[in-house]
Coordinates of C-alpha atoms in Angstrom, one line a residue:
X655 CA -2.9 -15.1 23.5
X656 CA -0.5 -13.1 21.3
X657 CA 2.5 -11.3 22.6
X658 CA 3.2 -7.5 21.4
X659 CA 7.1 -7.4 20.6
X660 CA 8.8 -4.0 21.7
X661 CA 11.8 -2.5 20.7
X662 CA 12.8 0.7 22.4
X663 CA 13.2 3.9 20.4
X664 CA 16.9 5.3 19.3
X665 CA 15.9 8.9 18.1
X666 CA 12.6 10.6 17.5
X667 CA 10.4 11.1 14.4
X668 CA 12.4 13.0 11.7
X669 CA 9.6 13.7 10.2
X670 CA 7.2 15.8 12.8
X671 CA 5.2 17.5 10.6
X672 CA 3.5 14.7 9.0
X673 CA 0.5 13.2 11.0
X674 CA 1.3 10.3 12.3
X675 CA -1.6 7.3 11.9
X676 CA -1.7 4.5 14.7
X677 CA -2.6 1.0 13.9
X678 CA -4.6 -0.6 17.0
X679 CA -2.0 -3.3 18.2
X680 CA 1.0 -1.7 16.8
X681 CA 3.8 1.0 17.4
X682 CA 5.6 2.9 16.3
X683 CA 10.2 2.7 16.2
X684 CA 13.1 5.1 15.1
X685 CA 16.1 3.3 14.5
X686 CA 19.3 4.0 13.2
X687 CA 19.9 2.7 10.2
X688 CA 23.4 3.4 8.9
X689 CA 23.0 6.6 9.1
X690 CA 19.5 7.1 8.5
X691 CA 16.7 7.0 11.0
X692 CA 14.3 4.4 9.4
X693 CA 10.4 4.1 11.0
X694 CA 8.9 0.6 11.6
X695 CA 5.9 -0.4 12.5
X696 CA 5.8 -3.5 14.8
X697 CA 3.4 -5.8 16.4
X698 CA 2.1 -9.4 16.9
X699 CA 3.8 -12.5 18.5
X700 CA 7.4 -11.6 19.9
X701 CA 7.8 -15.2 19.9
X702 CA 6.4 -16.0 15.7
X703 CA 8.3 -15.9 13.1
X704 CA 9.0 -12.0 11.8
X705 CA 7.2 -11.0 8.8
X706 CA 9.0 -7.8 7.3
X707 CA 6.3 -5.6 5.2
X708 CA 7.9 -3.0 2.4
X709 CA 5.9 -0.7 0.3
X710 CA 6.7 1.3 -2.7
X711 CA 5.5 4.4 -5.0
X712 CA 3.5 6.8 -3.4
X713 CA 2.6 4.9 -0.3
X714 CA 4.3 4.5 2.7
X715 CA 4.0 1.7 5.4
X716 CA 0.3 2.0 6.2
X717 CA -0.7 0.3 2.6
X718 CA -0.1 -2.7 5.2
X719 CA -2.4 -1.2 7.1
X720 CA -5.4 -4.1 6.6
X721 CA -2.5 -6.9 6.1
X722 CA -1.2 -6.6 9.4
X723 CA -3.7 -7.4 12.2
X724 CA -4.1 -10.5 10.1
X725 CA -1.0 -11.7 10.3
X726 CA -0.3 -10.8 14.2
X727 CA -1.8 -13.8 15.6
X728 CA 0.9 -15.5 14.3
X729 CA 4.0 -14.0 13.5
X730 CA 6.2 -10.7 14.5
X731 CA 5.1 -7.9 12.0
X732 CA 7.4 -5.4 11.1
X733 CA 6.3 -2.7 8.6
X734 CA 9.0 -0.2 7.7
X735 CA 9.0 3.0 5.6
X736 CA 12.3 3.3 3.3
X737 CA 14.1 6.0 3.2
X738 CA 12.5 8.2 1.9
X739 CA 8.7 7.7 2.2
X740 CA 6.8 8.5 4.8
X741 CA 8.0 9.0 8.5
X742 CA 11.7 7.6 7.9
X743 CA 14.5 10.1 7.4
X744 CA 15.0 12.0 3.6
X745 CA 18.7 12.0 3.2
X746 CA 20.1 13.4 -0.1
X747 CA 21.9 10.1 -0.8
X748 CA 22.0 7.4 -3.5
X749 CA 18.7 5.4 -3.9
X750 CA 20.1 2.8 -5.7
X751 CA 18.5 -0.6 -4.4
X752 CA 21.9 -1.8 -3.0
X753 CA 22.0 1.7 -1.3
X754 CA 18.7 1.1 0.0
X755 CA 18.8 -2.3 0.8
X756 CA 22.2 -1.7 3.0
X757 CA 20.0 0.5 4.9
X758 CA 17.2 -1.5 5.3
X759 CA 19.3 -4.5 6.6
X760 CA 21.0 -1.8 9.1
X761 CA 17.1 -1.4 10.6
X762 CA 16.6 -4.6 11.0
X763 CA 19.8 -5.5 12.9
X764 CA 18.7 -2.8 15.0
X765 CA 15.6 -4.0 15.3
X766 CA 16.9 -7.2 17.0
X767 CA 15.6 -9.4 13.7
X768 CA 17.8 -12.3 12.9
X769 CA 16.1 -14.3 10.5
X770 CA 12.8 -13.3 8.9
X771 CA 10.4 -13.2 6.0
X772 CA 9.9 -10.4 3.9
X773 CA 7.0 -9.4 1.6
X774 CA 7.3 -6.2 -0.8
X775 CA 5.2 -4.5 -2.8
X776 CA 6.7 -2.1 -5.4
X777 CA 9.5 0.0 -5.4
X778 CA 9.8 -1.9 -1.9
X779 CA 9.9 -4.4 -4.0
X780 CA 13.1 -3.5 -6.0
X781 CA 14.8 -3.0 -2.7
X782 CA 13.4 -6.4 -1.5
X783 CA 15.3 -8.2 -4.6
X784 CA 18.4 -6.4 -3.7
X785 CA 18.6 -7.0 -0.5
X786 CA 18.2 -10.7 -1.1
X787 CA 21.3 -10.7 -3.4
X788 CA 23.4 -9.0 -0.7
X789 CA 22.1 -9.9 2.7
X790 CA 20.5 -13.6 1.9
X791 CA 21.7 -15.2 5.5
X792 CA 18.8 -13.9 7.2
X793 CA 16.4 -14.0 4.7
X794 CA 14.1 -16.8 5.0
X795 CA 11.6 -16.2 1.9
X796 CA 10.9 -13.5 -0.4
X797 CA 7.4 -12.3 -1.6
X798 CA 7.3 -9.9 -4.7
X799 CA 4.3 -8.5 -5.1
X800 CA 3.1 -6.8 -9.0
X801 CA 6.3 -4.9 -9.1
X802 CA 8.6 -3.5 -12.2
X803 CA 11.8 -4.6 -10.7
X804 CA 15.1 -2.4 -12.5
X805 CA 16.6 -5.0 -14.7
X806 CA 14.6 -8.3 -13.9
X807 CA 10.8 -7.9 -14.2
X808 CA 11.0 -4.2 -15.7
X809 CA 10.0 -3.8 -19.5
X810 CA 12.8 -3.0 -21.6
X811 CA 10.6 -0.6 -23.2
X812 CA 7.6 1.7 -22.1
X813 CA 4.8 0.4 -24.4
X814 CA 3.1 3.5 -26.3
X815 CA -0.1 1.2 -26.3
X816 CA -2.6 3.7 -24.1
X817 CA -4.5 0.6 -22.9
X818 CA -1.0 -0.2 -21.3
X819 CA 1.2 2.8 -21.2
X820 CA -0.3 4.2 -18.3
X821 CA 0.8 1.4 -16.1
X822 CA 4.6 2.1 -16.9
X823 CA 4.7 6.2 -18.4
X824 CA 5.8 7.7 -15.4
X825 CA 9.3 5.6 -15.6
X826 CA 10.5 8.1 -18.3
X827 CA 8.9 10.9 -17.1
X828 CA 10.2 10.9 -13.3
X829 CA 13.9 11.0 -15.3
X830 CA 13.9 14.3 -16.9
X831 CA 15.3 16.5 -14.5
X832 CA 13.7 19.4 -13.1
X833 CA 10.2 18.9 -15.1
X834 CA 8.9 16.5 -12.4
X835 CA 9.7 18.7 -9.4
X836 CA 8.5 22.0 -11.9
X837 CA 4.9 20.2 -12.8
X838 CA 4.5 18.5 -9.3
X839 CA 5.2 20.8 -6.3
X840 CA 2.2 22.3 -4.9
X841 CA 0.1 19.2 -6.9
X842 CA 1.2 16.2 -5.2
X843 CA -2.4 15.3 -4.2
X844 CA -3.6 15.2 -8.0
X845 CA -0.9 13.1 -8.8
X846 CA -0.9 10.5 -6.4
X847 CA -4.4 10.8 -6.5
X848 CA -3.7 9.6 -10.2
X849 CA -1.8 6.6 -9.5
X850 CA -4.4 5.4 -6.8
X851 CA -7.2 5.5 -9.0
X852 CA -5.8 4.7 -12.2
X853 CA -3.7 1.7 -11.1
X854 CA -6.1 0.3 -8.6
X855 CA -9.2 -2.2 -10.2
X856 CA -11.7 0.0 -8.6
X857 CA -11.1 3.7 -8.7
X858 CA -12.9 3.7 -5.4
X859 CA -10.5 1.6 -3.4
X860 CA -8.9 4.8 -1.7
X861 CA -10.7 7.1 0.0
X862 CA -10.2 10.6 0.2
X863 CA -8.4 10.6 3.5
X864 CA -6.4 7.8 2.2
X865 CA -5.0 9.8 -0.8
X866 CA -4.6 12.7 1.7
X867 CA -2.1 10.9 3.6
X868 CA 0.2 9.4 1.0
X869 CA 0.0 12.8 -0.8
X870 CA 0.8 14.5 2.0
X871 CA 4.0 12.0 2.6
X872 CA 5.3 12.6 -0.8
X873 CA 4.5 16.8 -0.3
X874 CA 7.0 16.8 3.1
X875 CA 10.0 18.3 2.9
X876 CA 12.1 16.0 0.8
X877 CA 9.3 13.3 -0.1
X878 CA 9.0 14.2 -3.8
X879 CA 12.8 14.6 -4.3
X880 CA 13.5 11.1 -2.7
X881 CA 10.5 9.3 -4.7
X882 CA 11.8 10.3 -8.2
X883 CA 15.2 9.5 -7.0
X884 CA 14.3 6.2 -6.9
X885 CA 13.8 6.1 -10.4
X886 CA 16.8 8.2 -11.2
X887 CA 19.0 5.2 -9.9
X888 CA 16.9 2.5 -11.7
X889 CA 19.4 2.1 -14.1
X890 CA 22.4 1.6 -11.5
X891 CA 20.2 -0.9 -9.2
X892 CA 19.4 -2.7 -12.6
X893 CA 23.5 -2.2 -12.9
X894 CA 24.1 -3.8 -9.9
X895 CA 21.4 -6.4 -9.9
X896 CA 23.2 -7.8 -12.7
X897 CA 26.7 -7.3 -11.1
X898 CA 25.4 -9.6 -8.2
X899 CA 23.8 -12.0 -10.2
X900 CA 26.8 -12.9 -12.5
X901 CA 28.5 -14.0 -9.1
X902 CA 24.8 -15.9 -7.3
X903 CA 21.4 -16.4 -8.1
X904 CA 18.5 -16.1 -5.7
X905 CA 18.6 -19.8 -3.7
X906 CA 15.6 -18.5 -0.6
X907 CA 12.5 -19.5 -1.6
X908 CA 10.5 -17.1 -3.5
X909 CA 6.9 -15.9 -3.9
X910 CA 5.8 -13.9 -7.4
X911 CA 2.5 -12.6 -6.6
X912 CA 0.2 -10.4 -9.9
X913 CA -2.8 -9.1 -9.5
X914 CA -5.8 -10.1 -12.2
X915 CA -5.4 -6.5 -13.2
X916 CA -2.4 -5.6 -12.0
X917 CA 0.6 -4.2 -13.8
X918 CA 3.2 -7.7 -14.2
X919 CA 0.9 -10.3 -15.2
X920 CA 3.0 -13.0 -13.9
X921 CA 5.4 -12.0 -11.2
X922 CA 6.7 -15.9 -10.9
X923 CA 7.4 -16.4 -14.7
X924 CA 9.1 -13.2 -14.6
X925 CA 11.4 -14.1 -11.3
X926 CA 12.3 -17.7 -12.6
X927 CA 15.2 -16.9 -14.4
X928 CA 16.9 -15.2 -12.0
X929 CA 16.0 -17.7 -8.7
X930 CA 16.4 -21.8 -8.0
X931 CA 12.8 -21.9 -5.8
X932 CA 9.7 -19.9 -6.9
X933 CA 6.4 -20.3 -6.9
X934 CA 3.4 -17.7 -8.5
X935 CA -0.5 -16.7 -7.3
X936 CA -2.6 -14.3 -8.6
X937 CA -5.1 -12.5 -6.6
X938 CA -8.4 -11.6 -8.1
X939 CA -10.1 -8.9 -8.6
X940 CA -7.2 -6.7 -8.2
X941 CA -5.2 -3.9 -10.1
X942 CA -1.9 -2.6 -8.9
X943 CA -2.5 -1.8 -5.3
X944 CA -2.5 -5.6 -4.2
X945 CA -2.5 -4.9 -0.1
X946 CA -5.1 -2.3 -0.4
X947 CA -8.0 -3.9 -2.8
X948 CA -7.2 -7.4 -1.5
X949 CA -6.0 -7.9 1.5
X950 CA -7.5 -10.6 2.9
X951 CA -6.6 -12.7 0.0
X952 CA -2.2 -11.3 0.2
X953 CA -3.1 -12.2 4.1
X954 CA -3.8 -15.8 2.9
X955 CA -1.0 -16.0 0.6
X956 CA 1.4 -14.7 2.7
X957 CA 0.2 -16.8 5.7
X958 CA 0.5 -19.7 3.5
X959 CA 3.6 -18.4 2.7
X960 CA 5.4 -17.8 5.5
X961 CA 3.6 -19.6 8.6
X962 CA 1.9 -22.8 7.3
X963 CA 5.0 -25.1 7.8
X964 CA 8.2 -22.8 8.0
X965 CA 10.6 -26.0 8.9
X966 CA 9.6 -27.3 5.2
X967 CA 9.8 -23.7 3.5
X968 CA 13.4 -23.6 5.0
X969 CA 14.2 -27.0 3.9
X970 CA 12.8 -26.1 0.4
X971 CA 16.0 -23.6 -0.2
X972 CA 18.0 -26.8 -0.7
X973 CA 15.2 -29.2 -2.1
X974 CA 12.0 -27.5 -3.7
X975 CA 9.7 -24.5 -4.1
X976 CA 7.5 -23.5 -2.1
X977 CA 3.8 -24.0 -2.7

């Protein structure tokens, strides 16, 4: 019989005017954050290992939504939305990685977690790198999954190949300033809707209601200003990606997982030079949108992961990768 972990609320929903989707065995936290009230998500065995979930661009924490019940039975699930994205605070700050991943750490301390296992997708992704370079003590393992990390994994270049600029365009364009905000506001449903469709294997993996709700995250007051932000301050968290590698690599085990279709065709090759312990799989039948088209199978790798033997994945930051 699994156990349902509960943390108390510190402050209400900052966000009240976006609806609020319930996951049957889950609920919902506010916590604060340094500063920022961050939303998690949290379920599962109080007593299992904790198994932190970040998404990125345009989703928020219910692209986890099919990922999580499968992992309950077995470990503590946490899913948190970053600053930013859905029901977690909007604050005109920096959204440099580092920023981020300060604040993310700061949620989990509050949160009561210790020592856990994260798995990222995406920009949550970038802050997932990050925040193993500066808060690697309670990190237990790392899974990256198909994401164009600032200054490790990121092209150096957008291709101008159509049959593979799409995956990578909107990096220049979310720059300029003003344009995005000028050609977006009011349309945020067409262009998420873009990104779901186009990046995902199937263009019917989301359904309308789906698109509805990450559209309408990105649409609330602040959503859109905080998602190109992100990109804005690519450049510094590649900056200080770099900065914190010259002094350590990455020594916790770590996980690169692609999709067949997806947008980094090998997540592990393109961690290795920066970490001592990884290991790669690639999910079929998937674009971009790895949690969403495939879950069962980033269930299974993350299970394997994480929960199969954790003594020996801890032992492996000194000895061997994970397999």
């Amino acid at each position: 019989m699994s156990q349902t972990a509960s943390v108390p609320p510190v402050s209400g929903n900052p966000v009240r005017e976006l609806p609020l989707p319930d996951l049957a065995g889950f609920g919902h936290r506010w916590v604060d954050a340094g500063g920022v009230r961050l939303h998690a998500v949290e379920g599962g065995r109080a007593d299992g290992p904790a198994v932190v979930l970040l998404a990125g661009f345009p989703q928020t924490w219910w692209a986890w939504r099919e990922v999580m019940p499968q992992l309950a039975g077995r470990f503590r699930v946490l899913a948190l939305d970053l600053p930013g994205q859905g029901h977690s605070e909007r604050p005109d700050i920096s959204y440099d990685t580092h920023t981020v991943a300060a604040h993310v750490h700061a949620a989990l301390e509050a949160l009561g977690v210790t020592t856990y296992w994260l798995a990222a997708h995406d920009v949550g992704a970038w802050v997932g790198f990050s925040l193993a370079l500066t808060h690697p003590s309670g990190l237990r393992g790392l899974a990256l999954l198909d994401a164009g990390i600032p200054g490790i994994t990121l092209p150096d270049a957008v291709p101008t190949d159509p049959e593979r600029a799409y995956k990578t365009w909107h990096f220049a364009f979310h720059l300029v300033p003003e344009l995005p905000e000028t050609l977006l506001t009011g349309r945020e449903r067409e262009y998420v809707g873009w990104f779901l469709k186009a990046k995902a294997l199937s263009p019917d993996t989301f359904s309308y209601a789906e698109i509805e709700h990450y559209a309408a995250s990105v649409a609330a007051d602040g959503g859109l200003r905080a998602a190109l932000a992100y990109y804005r301050d690519a450049a510094e968290s590649a900056r200080r990606n770099h900065e914190a590698l010259a002094q350590r690599r990455l020594t916790v085990p770590v996980l690169g997982v692609s999709g067949s279709h997806g947008s980094i065709p090998d997540m592990a090759a393109s961690l290795g030079p920066w970490a001592d312990h990884v290991t790669g799989t690639v999910v079929p039948g998937a674009g971009h949108f790895l949690p969403d088209e495939q879950p069962d199978a980033v269930a299974a790798a993350l299970t394997g992961f994480v929960g199969g033997d954790a003594s020996a994945a801890l032992s492996s930051r000194d000895s061997r990768p994970v397999m």
